[in-house]
Tab-separated table of C-alpha atoms in Angstrom:
chain	number	residue	atom	x	y	z
A	20	MET	CA	15.821	-44.151	-15.110
A	21	LEU	CA	14.517	-40.488	-14.557
A	22	ALA	CA	13.120	-41.676	-10.923
A	23	ILE	CA	16.303	-42.987	-10.030
A	24	LEU	CA	17.533	-39.935	-10.989
A	25	ILE	CA	14.828	-37.569	-9.342
A	26	VAL	CA	14.855	-39.997	-6.256
A	27	LEU	CA	19.015	-39.509	-6.010
A	28	TYR	CA	18.259	-35.676	-6.250
A	29	LEU	CA	16.018	-35.680	-3.626
A	30	ILE	CA	17.893	-37.838	-1.272
A	31	LEU	CA	21.234	-35.583	-2.472
A	32	THR	CA	19.052	-31.918	-0.851
A	33	LEU	CA	17.838	-33.812	1.919
A	34	SER	CA	21.104	-34.982	2.949
A	35	ILE	CA	22.457	-31.478	2.031
A	36	GLY	CA	19.376	-29.752	4.352
A	37	LEU	CA	20.631	-32.208	7.387
A	38	LEU	CA	24.369	-30.925	7.161
A	39	ALA	CA	22.973	-27.405	7.830
A	40	SER	CA	21.489	-28.291	10.952
A	41	LEU	CA	25.504	-28.130	12.289
A	42	LEU	CA	25.511	-24.826	11.787
A	43	ILE	CA	22.571	-24.191	13.962
A	44	LYS	CA	23.839	-22.692	17.670
A	45	ASN	CA	20.961	-21.007	18.196
A	46	SER	CA	17.682	-19.157	17.573
A	47	LYS	CA	18.906	-16.595	15.216
A	48	ASP	CA	21.021	-18.853	13.298
A	49	TYR	CA	17.835	-20.926	13.284
A	50	ILE	CA	15.214	-18.301	11.918
A	51	LEU	CA	17.706	-15.820	10.353
A	52	ALA	CA	20.706	-17.932	9.329
A	53	GLY	CA	22.550	-16.395	12.272
A	54	ARG	CA	22.481	-12.333	9.723
A	55	ASN	CA	25.223	-13.922	7.388
A	56	LEU	CA	24.449	-14.763	4.348
A	57	PRO	CA	26.281	-12.984	1.390
A	58	LEU	CA	24.976	-11.398	-1.415
A	59	TYR	CA	24.829	-14.195	-3.866
A	60	MET	CA	23.515	-16.137	-1.525
A	61	ALA	CA	21.243	-13.722	-0.458
A	62	THR	CA	20.237	-12.968	-3.675
A	63	PHE	CA	19.204	-16.696	-5.017
A	64	VAL	CA	17.285	-16.852	-1.731
A	65	SER	CA	15.330	-14.260	-2.729
A	66	PHE	CA	14.503	-14.911	-5.379
A	67	ALA	CA	13.326	-18.430	-4.684
A	68	THR	CA	11.111	-17.024	-2.556
A	69	TRP	CA	7.950	-17.732	-4.793
A	70	PHE	CA	9.244	-19.397	-7.148
A	71	GLY	CA	7.549	-22.497	-7.228
A	72	SER	CA	4.469	-24.394	-8.376
A	73	GLU	CA	2.482	-21.045	-9.481
A	74	THR	CA	4.980	-20.072	-11.374
A	75	ILE	CA	6.009	-22.725	-13.460
A	76	LEU	CA	3.070	-24.476	-13.552
A	77	GLY	CA	-0.075	-21.980	-12.897
A	78	ALA	CA	1.585	-19.012	-14.582
A	79	SER	CA	2.093	-20.940	-17.071
A	80	SER	CA	-0.952	-22.398	-17.855
A	81	VAL	CA	-2.807	-19.280	-17.490
A	82	MET	CA	-0.167	-17.658	-19.847
A	83	ALA	CA	-1.369	-20.282	-22.237
A	84	LYS	CA	-5.133	-19.676	-21.998
A	85	ASP	CA	-5.313	-16.228	-21.387
A	86	GLY	CA	-1.708	-14.282	-22.305
A	87	LEU	CA	0.496	-11.372	-20.620
A	88	TYR	CA	-2.862	-10.111	-19.792
A	89	GLY	CA	-3.923	-12.635	-17.227
A	90	VAL	CA	-0.009	-13.444	-16.074
A	91	ILE	CA	0.480	-9.640	-14.090
A	92	GLU	CA	0.626	-10.742	-10.384
A	93	ASP	CA	2.852	-13.915	-10.731
A	94	PRO	CA	5.222	-13.073	-12.058
A	95	PHE	CA	4.961	-9.503	-12.341
A	96	GLY	CA	3.325	-8.510	-9.329
A	97	ALA	CA	5.503	-10.840	-7.755
A	98	ALA	CA	9.405	-9.118	-8.957
A	99	LEU	CA	7.471	-6.106	-7.983
A	100	CYS	CA	7.343	-7.246	-4.472
A	101	LEU	CA	11.087	-7.613	-4.266
A	102	ILE	CA	11.918	-4.864	-6.227
A	103	LEU	CA	9.680	-2.623	-3.230
A	104	VAL	CA	11.266	-4.438	-0.704
A	105	GLY	CA	14.637	-3.548	-1.688
A	106	ILE	CA	14.379	0.149	-2.374
A	107	PHE	CA	11.920	1.175	0.626
A	108	PHE	CA	11.542	-1.306	3.267
A	109	ALA	CA	15.076	-3.626	3.359
A	110	ARG	CA	17.529	-1.059	5.114
A	111	PRO	CA	15.099	0.293	7.966
A	112	LEU	CA	13.643	-3.263	8.738
A	113	TYR	CA	17.245	-3.762	9.009
A	114	ARG	CA	18.315	-1.118	11.059
A	115	LEU	CA	15.782	-2.858	14.338
A	116	ASN	CA	17.398	-6.060	14.400
A	117	LEU	CA	14.296	-7.974	14.772
A	118	LEU	CA	13.911	-11.540	14.353
A	119	THR	CA	10.300	-11.921	12.973
A	120	ILE	CA	7.986	-8.965	11.237
A	121	GLY	CA	6.068	-9.987	14.745
A	122	ASP	CA	8.455	-7.953	16.252
A	123	PHE	CA	7.905	-4.606	14.531
A	124	TYR	CA	4.170	-4.693	14.838
A	125	LYS	CA	5.037	-5.185	18.420
A	126	SER	CA	8.014	-2.953	19.013
A	127	ILE	CA	5.734	-0.135	16.927
A	128	PHE	CA	2.017	-0.958	18.739
A	129	GLY	CA	2.635	-3.471	21.440
A	130	ARG	CA	1.594	-6.948	22.104
A	131	LYS	CA	-2.277	-6.108	21.367
A	132	VAL	CA	-1.694	-5.257	17.691
A	133	GLU	CA	0.828	-8.171	17.715
A	134	ILE	CA	-0.952	-10.659	18.370
A	135	VAL	CA	-3.619	-9.945	16.276
A	136	ALA	CA	-0.691	-9.321	13.001
A	137	SER	CA	0.407	-12.482	14.194
A	138	LEU	CA	-2.449	-14.945	13.905
A	139	MET	CA	-3.392	-12.874	10.609
A	140	MET	CA	0.168	-14.070	9.299
A	141	VAL	CA	-0.166	-17.157	10.503
A	142	PHE	CA	-3.161	-18.214	8.994
A	143	SER	CA	-2.583	-16.896	5.633
A	144	TYR	CA	0.099	-19.359	5.161
A	145	PHE	CA	-1.305	-22.721	4.855
A	146	GLY	CA	-3.039	-22.244	2.229
A	147	TRP	CA	-0.464	-21.594	0.460
A	148	ILE	CA	2.269	-24.856	2.119
A	149	GLY	CA	-0.875	-26.990	1.122
A	150	ALA	CA	-0.568	-25.805	-2.764
A	151	GLN	CA	2.982	-27.007	-2.593
A	152	MET	CA	2.719	-30.143	-1.035
A	153	LEU	CA	-0.113	-30.636	-3.724
A	154	ALA	CA	2.543	-29.966	-6.341
A	155	ILE	CA	5.074	-31.745	-5.176
A	156	GLY	CA	2.715	-34.969	-5.051
A	157	ILE	CA	1.407	-34.623	-8.341
A	158	ILE	CA	5.669	-34.315	-9.880
A	159	LEU	CA	6.218	-37.482	-7.860
A	160	GLN	CA	3.610	-39.452	-9.021
A	161	LEU	CA	3.907	-38.413	-12.312
A	162	VAL	CA	7.690	-39.382	-12.156
A	163	LEU	CA	7.508	-42.040	-9.750
A	164	ASN	CA	4.034	-44.129	-10.956
A	165	ILE	CA	3.194	-43.937	-6.851
A	166	PRO	CA	-0.066	-43.275	-5.808
A	167	GLN	CA	-0.661	-39.210	-5.776
A	168	PRO	CA	-1.339	-39.679	-1.355
A	169	VAL	CA	2.019	-41.220	-0.909
A	170	ALA	CA	3.882	-38.333	-3.115
A	171	ILE	CA	2.373	-35.222	-0.793
A	172	GLY	CA	3.888	-37.922	2.145
A	173	ILE	CA	7.033	-37.990	0.683
A	174	GLY	CA	7.336	-34.433	-0.389
A	175	PHE	CA	6.304	-33.388	2.802
A	176	GLY	CA	8.584	-35.846	5.178
A	177	ILE	CA	11.940	-34.234	3.163
A	178	VAL	CA	10.422	-30.538	3.528
A	179	LEU	CA	9.649	-31.126	6.985
A	180	LEU	CA	12.752	-32.699	7.973
A	181	TYR	CA	15.375	-30.462	6.477
A	182	THR	CA	13.134	-27.980	7.543
A	183	PHE	CA	12.892	-29.156	11.053
A	184	MET	CA	16.186	-29.426	11.612
A	185	GLY	CA	18.510	-27.053	9.508
A	186	GLY	CA	15.845	-23.802	9.849
A	187	MET	CA	16.864	-21.039	7.364
A	188	TRP	CA	20.374	-21.805	7.213
A	189	ALA	CA	19.348	-24.837	5.511
A	190	ILE	CA	17.008	-23.384	3.257
A	191	SER	CA	19.852	-21.274	2.342
A	192	ILE	CA	21.893	-23.568	1.256
A	193	THR	CA	18.865	-25.316	-0.537
A	194	ASP	CA	17.491	-22.517	-2.298
A	195	PHE	CA	20.865	-21.945	-3.395
A	196	ILE	CA	22.069	-25.269	-5.124
A	197	GLN	CA	18.004	-25.526	-6.289
A	198	THR	CA	17.884	-22.221	-7.905
A	199	ILE	CA	20.982	-23.551	-9.736
A	200	VAL	CA	18.923	-26.415	-11.001
A	201	ILE	CA	15.849	-24.133	-11.623
A	202	ILE	CA	17.548	-21.548	-14.559
A	203	LEU	CA	19.894	-24.586	-16.040
A	204	GLY	CA	16.533	-26.950	-16.123
A	205	LEU	CA	13.919	-24.307	-17.683
A	206	VAL	CA	17.053	-23.201	-19.967
A	207	ALA	CA	17.459	-26.057	-21.289
A	208	ILE	CA	14.193	-26.968	-22.219
A	209	LEU	CA	13.703	-23.816	-23.857
A	210	TYR	CA	16.477	-24.981	-26.058
A	211	GLU	CA	15.061	-28.169	-26.594
A	212	VAL	CA	11.441	-27.728	-28.288
A	213	SER	CA	12.595	-24.105	-29.781
A	214	SER	CA	15.526	-26.043	-31.647
A	215	GLY	CA	18.615	-24.476	-30.343
A	216	PHE	CA	16.394	-21.049	-29.672
A	217	SER	CA	16.516	-20.697	-33.470
A	218	THR	CA	12.737	-21.064	-33.699
A	219	ILE	CA	11.445	-18.557	-30.512
A	220	GLN	CA	10.835	-15.421	-32.248
A	221	GLU	CA	8.526	-17.807	-35.019
A	222	THR	CA	6.208	-18.747	-32.249
A	223	VAL	CA	6.196	-16.151	-30.582
A	224	PHE	CA	5.234	-14.246	-33.320
A	225	SER	CA	2.757	-16.727	-34.726
A	226	GLN	CA	0.522	-15.719	-31.783
A	227	PRO	CA	-2.400	-12.591	-32.757
A	228	ALA	CA	-1.334	-9.353	-31.184
A	229	GLU	CA	-3.870	-8.929	-28.802
A	230	TYR	CA	-2.372	-12.141	-27.018
A	231	TYR	CA	0.345	-9.712	-25.725
A	232	ARG	CA	-2.151	-7.292	-24.212
A	233	PHE	CA	-0.135	-5.793	-21.624
A	234	PHE	CA	-2.236	-2.649	-20.574
A	235	PRO	CA	-5.702	-3.294	-19.563
A	236	GLU	CA	-8.974	-1.821	-21.973
A	237	PRO	CA	-10.337	1.883	-21.003
A	238	SER	CA	-12.858	1.376	-18.626
A	239	LEU	CA	-12.844	1.836	-15.049
A	240	LYS	CA	-13.442	-1.971	-14.403
A	241	GLU	CA	-10.664	-2.947	-16.457
A	242	PHE	CA	-8.121	-0.256	-14.903
A	243	LEU	CA	-9.279	-1.450	-11.087
A	244	LEU	CA	-9.111	-5.439	-11.675
A	245	TYR	CA	-5.702	-4.520	-13.108
A	246	ILE	CA	-5.004	-2.620	-10.290
A	247	SER	CA	-5.802	-5.480	-8.128
A	248	ALA	CA	-3.487	-8.000	-10.221
A	249	TRP	CA	-0.366	-6.045	-9.301
A	250	ILE	CA	-0.447	-5.401	-5.944
A	251	THR	CA	-2.292	-8.825	-4.493
A	252	ILE	CA	1.313	-9.963	-4.142
A	253	GLY	CA	3.841	-6.483	-5.672
A	254	LEU	CA	2.227	-5.099	-2.353
A	255	GLY	CA	-0.062	-8.191	-0.050
A	256	SER	CA	3.579	-10.085	0.355
A	257	ILE	CA	5.950	-6.634	1.578
A	258	PRO	CA	4.540	-7.842	5.306
A	259	GLN	CA	4.838	-11.445	5.631
A	260	GLN	CA	7.312	-12.994	7.339
A	261	ASP	CA	9.040	-15.150	4.816
A	262	VAL	CA	9.875	-12.133	2.588
A	263	PHE	CA	11.252	-10.536	5.879
A	264	GLN	CA	13.124	-13.579	6.852
A	265	ARG	CA	15.112	-13.548	4.171
A	266	VAL	CA	15.932	-9.694	4.025
A	267	MET	CA	16.419	-9.812	7.394
A	268	SER	CA	19.463	-12.833	7.400
A	269	SER	CA	21.588	-10.737	5.269
A	270	ARG	CA	24.814	-10.338	6.586
A	271	ASN	CA	24.688	-6.236	6.260
A	272	GLU	CA	21.665	-3.846	5.418
A	273	ARG	CA	23.417	-3.171	1.632
A	274	ILE	CA	23.447	-6.687	1.159
A	275	ALA	CA	19.318	-7.069	2.231
A	276	SER	CA	18.572	-3.957	-0.172
A	277	MET	CA	20.521	-4.880	-3.299
A	278	SER	CA	19.445	-8.654	-2.669
A	279	ALA	CA	15.688	-7.916	-2.694
A	280	ILE	CA	16.304	-5.903	-6.131
A	281	LEU	CA	18.336	-8.114	-7.695
A	282	GLY	CA	15.918	-11.387	-6.697
A	283	GLY	CA	13.041	-9.108	-7.874
A	284	ILE	CA	15.414	-8.841	-11.359
A	285	MET	CA	15.649	-12.944	-11.532
A	286	TYR	CA	12.364	-13.240	-10.857
A	287	LEU	CA	11.178	-11.420	-13.535
A	288	THR	CA	13.792	-12.253	-15.733
A	289	ILE	CA	13.373	-16.197	-15.236
A	290	GLY	CA	9.265	-15.990	-14.868
A	291	LEU	CA	9.453	-15.326	-18.720
A	292	ILE	CA	11.014	-18.541	-19.935
A	293	PRO	CA	7.920	-20.471	-18.274
A	294	LEU	CA	5.949	-18.330	-20.186
A	295	LEU	CA	8.003	-19.060	-23.162
A	296	LEU	CA	7.367	-22.466	-22.641
A	297	ALA	CA	3.622	-22.073	-22.155
A	298	ILE	CA	3.507	-21.052	-25.950
A	299	TYR	CA	5.021	-23.773	-27.178
A	300	ALA	CA	3.036	-26.606	-24.589
A	301	LYS	CA	-0.280	-24.952	-26.193
A	302	GLU	CA	0.674	-25.840	-29.580
A	303	LEU	CA	1.335	-28.858	-29.141
A	304	TYR	CA	-1.337	-29.861	-26.470
A	305	PRO	CA	-4.903	-27.631	-26.847
A	306	LYS	CA	-6.760	-30.058	-25.756
A	307	LEU	CA	-5.138	-30.242	-21.870
A	308	LEU	CA	-6.354	-25.939	-22.354
A	309	GLU	CA	-9.772	-27.251	-21.223
A	310	SER	CA	-8.853	-30.633	-19.175
A	311	ASP	CA	-6.005	-29.985	-16.913
A	312	PRO	CA	-3.704	-26.786	-18.548
A	313	GLU	CA	-1.773	-27.075	-15.062
A	314	MET	CA	0.180	-30.186	-16.890
A	315	MET	CA	0.771	-28.711	-20.127
A	316	LEU	CA	4.019	-28.392	-19.668
A	317	PRO	CA	5.279	-31.763	-17.601
A	318	THR	CA	2.943	-33.220	-20.371
A	319	MET	CA	6.033	-31.662	-23.470
A	320	VAL	CA	8.424	-32.659	-21.161
A	321	ILE	CA	8.137	-36.468	-20.946
A	322	GLU	CA	7.178	-36.617	-24.518
A	323	HIS	CA	9.119	-34.711	-26.102
A	324	SER	CA	12.166	-34.450	-24.235
A	325	SER	CA	15.688	-36.456	-24.056
A	326	LEU	CA	16.669	-37.625	-20.384
A	327	LEU	CA	19.312	-35.237	-19.671
A	328	VAL	CA	16.272	-32.920	-20.332
A	329	LYS	CA	13.564	-34.615	-18.294
A	330	THR	CA	15.768	-35.072	-15.684
A	331	LEU	CA	16.510	-30.897	-15.537
A	332	PHE	CA	13.522	-30.124	-15.819
A	333	PHE	CA	11.752	-32.126	-13.236
A	334	GLY	CA	14.927	-31.791	-10.562
A	335	ALA	CA	14.245	-27.797	-11.255
A	336	LEU	CA	10.663	-28.260	-10.847
A	337	ILE	CA	10.812	-30.313	-7.775
A	338	SER	CA	13.330	-27.291	-6.666
A	339	ALA	CA	11.280	-24.728	-7.377
A	340	ILE	CA	8.525	-25.738	-5.140
A	341	MET	CA	10.583	-27.371	-2.200
A	342	SER	CA	11.919	-23.996	-1.807
A	343	THR	CA	9.206	-22.001	-1.980
A	344	ALA	CA	7.257	-24.910	0.778
A	345	SER	CA	10.743	-24.847	3.280
A	346	SER	CA	10.143	-20.901	3.569
A	347	ALA	CA	6.729	-20.931	4.060
A	348	THR	CA	6.627	-23.493	6.350
A	349	LEU	CA	9.366	-21.663	8.641
A	350	ALA	CA	7.614	-18.750	8.400
A	351	PRO	CA	4.847	-19.135	10.029
A	352	ALA	CA	6.421	-21.035	12.414
A	353	SER	CA	8.617	-18.698	13.908
A	354	ILE	CA	5.877	-16.323	13.889
A	355	LEU	CA	3.815	-18.775	15.931
A	356	SER	CA	6.665	-19.794	18.720
A	357	GLU	CA	8.011	-16.025	18.456
A	358	ASN	CA	4.836	-13.745	18.967
A	359	ILE	CA	2.084	-16.364	19.937
A	360	LEU	CA	3.930	-18.869	21.775
A	361	LYS	CA	7.324	-17.576	23.547
A	362	PRO	CA	5.630	-14.414	25.855
A	363	ILE	CA	3.478	-17.176	27.560
A	364	LEU	CA	7.125	-18.797	28.395
A	365	PRO	CA	9.116	-15.820	29.366
A	366	GLU	CA	11.475	-17.816	31.398
A	367	MET	CA	12.155	-20.262	28.631
A	368	SER	CA	15.682	-20.880	27.751
A	369	ASP	CA	17.261	-20.110	24.122
A	370	ARG	CA	18.035	-23.855	23.151
A	371	GLY	CA	14.108	-24.471	24.624
A	372	PHE	CA	12.603	-21.523	22.150
A	373	LEU	CA	15.021	-22.830	19.785
A	374	TRP	CA	13.278	-26.531	19.872
A	375	LEU	CA	10.086	-24.596	20.509
A	376	THR	CA	10.492	-23.062	16.932
A	377	ARG	CA	10.798	-26.802	15.586
A	378	LEU	CA	8.100	-27.724	17.264
A	379	CYS	CA	6.042	-25.396	15.792
A	380	VAL	CA	7.437	-26.314	12.133
A	381	LEU	CA	6.027	-29.647	12.484
A	382	ILE	CA	2.105	-28.033	13.683
A	383	VAL	CA	2.690	-25.620	10.801
A	384	SER	CA	3.472	-28.579	8.311
A	385	LEU	CA	0.553	-31.068	9.425
A	386	ILE	CA	-1.960	-28.684	9.181
A	387	SER	CA	-0.619	-27.745	5.606
A	388	LEU	CA	-0.706	-31.258	4.628
A	389	ALA	CA	-4.354	-31.276	5.549
A	390	PHE	CA	-5.101	-28.329	3.275
A	391	ALA	CA	-3.026	-30.159	0.581
A	392	PHE	CA	-5.655	-33.432	0.622
A	393	SER	CA	-8.552	-30.965	0.762
A	394	GLY	CA	-9.242	-31.935	-2.294
A	395	GLU	CA	-8.235	-28.133	-4.067
A	396	SER	CA	-6.502	-27.608	-6.860
A	397	ILE	CA	-3.344	-25.414	-6.318
A	398	TYR	CA	-4.693	-22.088	-7.718
A	399	HIS	CA	-7.467	-22.359	-5.293
A	400	LEU	CA	-5.163	-22.576	-2.370
A	401	VAL	CA	-2.711	-20.463	-3.675
A	402	GLY	CA	-5.883	-17.675	-4.166
A	403	SER	CA	-7.376	-18.494	-0.812
A	404	SER	CA	-3.769	-16.925	0.878
A	405	SER	CA	-2.520	-14.432	-0.913
A	406	ALA	CA	-4.689	-11.615	-0.171
A	407	LEU	CA	-5.076	-11.702	3.539
A	408	SER	CA	-1.898	-9.197	4.440
A	409	LEU	CA	-2.378	-7.451	1.598
A	410	VAL	CA	-5.769	-5.667	3.554
A	411	SER	CA	-5.268	-6.217	6.749
A	412	LEU	CA	-1.228	-5.835	7.629
A	413	PHE	CA	0.199	-4.119	4.821
A	414	VAL	CA	-0.938	-0.368	5.836
A	415	PRO	CA	-0.126	-0.016	9.455
A	416	LEU	CA	3.636	-1.605	7.783
A	417	VAL	CA	4.166	1.212	6.592
A	418	ALA	CA	2.301	3.326	8.553
A	419	GLY	CA	4.986	2.062	11.589
A	420	LEU	CA	7.705	2.960	9.102
A	421	TYR	CA	6.405	5.988	7.578
A	422	PHE	CA	3.880	7.592	9.441
A	423	LYS	CA	3.860	9.828	12.286
A	424	SER	CA	0.914	8.862	14.113
A	425	LYS	CA	1.471	5.520	15.106
A	426	ASN	CA	-1.338	5.005	16.981
A	427	PRO	CA	-2.009	1.114	18.689
A	428	ASN	CA	-5.679	1.546	18.424
A	429	ALA	CA	-5.330	3.123	14.605
A	430	ALA	CA	-3.510	-0.058	14.013
A	431	LEU	CA	-5.781	-2.654	15.683
A	432	SER	CA	-8.490	-1.020	13.486
A	433	SER	CA	-6.950	-1.090	10.488
A	434	ILE	CA	-6.205	-4.985	10.321
A	435	LEU	CA	-9.960	-5.538	11.902
A	436	LEU	CA	-11.916	-3.299	9.445
A	437	GLY	CA	-9.730	-4.039	6.642
A	438	PHE	CA	-9.580	-7.820	7.213
A	439	SER	CA	-13.549	-7.998	8.056
A	440	SER	CA	-14.236	-6.104	4.801
A	441	TRP	CA	-12.495	-7.698	2.402
A	442	VAL	CA	-13.662	-11.376	3.694
A	443	VAL	CA	-17.661	-9.766	3.634
A	444	PHE	CA	-16.818	-8.724	-0.205
A	445	GLU	CA	-14.822	-11.285	-1.440
A	446	TYR	CA	-16.609	-14.615	0.829
A	447	ILE	CA	-20.294	-13.219	0.804
A	448	LEU	CA	-20.916	-10.555	-1.771
A	449	LYS	CA	-18.676	-11.673	-4.235
A	450	SER	CA	-17.595	-8.874	-5.374
A	451	GLU	CA	-14.154	-8.422	-8.170
A	452	PHE	CA	-13.169	-5.736	-6.327
A	453	ALA	CA	-12.838	-7.300	-2.852
A	454	LEU	CA	-9.266	-6.752	-2.237
A	455	LEU	CA	-9.068	-3.073	-3.214
A	456	ILE	CA	-12.272	-2.585	-0.488
A	457	GLY	CA	-10.208	-4.192	1.959
A	458	LEU	CA	-7.121	-2.499	1.380
A	459	GLY	CA	-9.052	1.236	0.677
A	460	SER	CA	-10.935	0.148	4.133
A	461	SER	CA	-7.567	-0.560	5.817
A	462	LEU	CA	-6.519	3.309	5.401
A	463	LEU	CA	-8.889	5.010	5.742
A	464	SER	CA	-9.410	3.111	8.979
A	465	TYR	CA	-6.171	3.803	10.001
A	466	ILE	CA	-6.294	7.015	8.904
A	467	LEU	CA	-9.578	8.234	10.613
A	468	GLY	CA	-8.584	6.357	13.930
A	469	ALA	CA	-5.329	7.793	14.235
A	470	THR	CA	-7.142	11.358	13.610
A	471	ILE	CA	-9.657	10.370	16.125
A	472	TRP	CA	-7.495	9.405	18.956
A	473	ARG	CA	-5.142	12.216	18.427
A	474	TYR	CA	-7.730	14.683	18.804
A	475	SER	CA	-9.636	12.860	22.021
A	476	ASN	CA	-5.829	13.046	23.857
A	477	ALA	CA	-5.942	16.392	22.796
A	478	ARG	CA	-8.556	17.221	24.523
A	479	ASP	CA	-7.573	15.448	27.656
């Protein structure tokens, strides 16, 4: 019965996504939902940006094993990102009336910086999308009792089809519905496992105080690693197309700002529920901590809940994953079509550009599918994608909005030096501080570059 209900839900989601294609009249409708989302829908869409496998499965498994200190990056850092976007970035970016964030780098720094920044952005998404496809496969395999490769293929086909046809309108409408399912599902399972919320206080306080440690030990190393955890998503996802796309789809700049802030508050509030569930799962399935901690919550739900709660939970889980996967697929596809391919085809009509973007959705999906079949874990796929934009794109974005000097050479050197230093320290030297070194190199390179070129121009 559970399998039938989940299949019906998937068919409903696909149908809604396909119906949304009727709203697509031009490329702006496809990429930015016509910049016409009201506050309630824009808020739900912002909340759904990353609320996927890494939040429900990944963060909960880390919480069960390492306690509160282990989940600073998500949900706390992710919520911080949305709030910062709403306060500092949404309004000035919205006023520029751009189609992609790659257009921002072009308008401020020129074509060379646009190409480099866009390529960095596109490459950063493949592992992230692959992680979502893998997660869909794992859940559908568990619920439908089918081989994992087949399950991955089914999830891939559904997300690809409604994203390909409906674009940002399909994502926005399905996100709105899926967010409601996510909230109902998580609240329902928490209600059931906690006996009507009556055992939450007892269960929470049964853990040692160290389990809820939120701040680092008084040492420089711990402090630096703590900062890294906060800024990986907290700052690193600010210059990303999926965040930009959701904020820019709002009806006006006030909604753009408010929806990001409210979405961040929602993300943190709803994101605490999987952490609470992780405590219950840890008590019920301590052996899974060593073997497969990401399956603790699904296993608990399968074995200890009613059919209604199972349906709501797995509906919520699949909703969260599909929401993240669809927006993460459209984001690099939009960058690839608008900032890489369109300038090569200057005579292209808007209708031609619309179908070019759809073709890019297919290309991005197929490459990400290869990542999903690579054999890596969800955690590893997400981890390999999350830091790239921080060390390469964050400083030029802030400089373009808030620095007086907007030198293209400084921006280019900031992107390249930040990225290359991060790669060296992360993958060759295996340093724990690679993220901070990459970000520091990017900032220092921009400041020195801007100073040198300003001095050189003054002498000329």
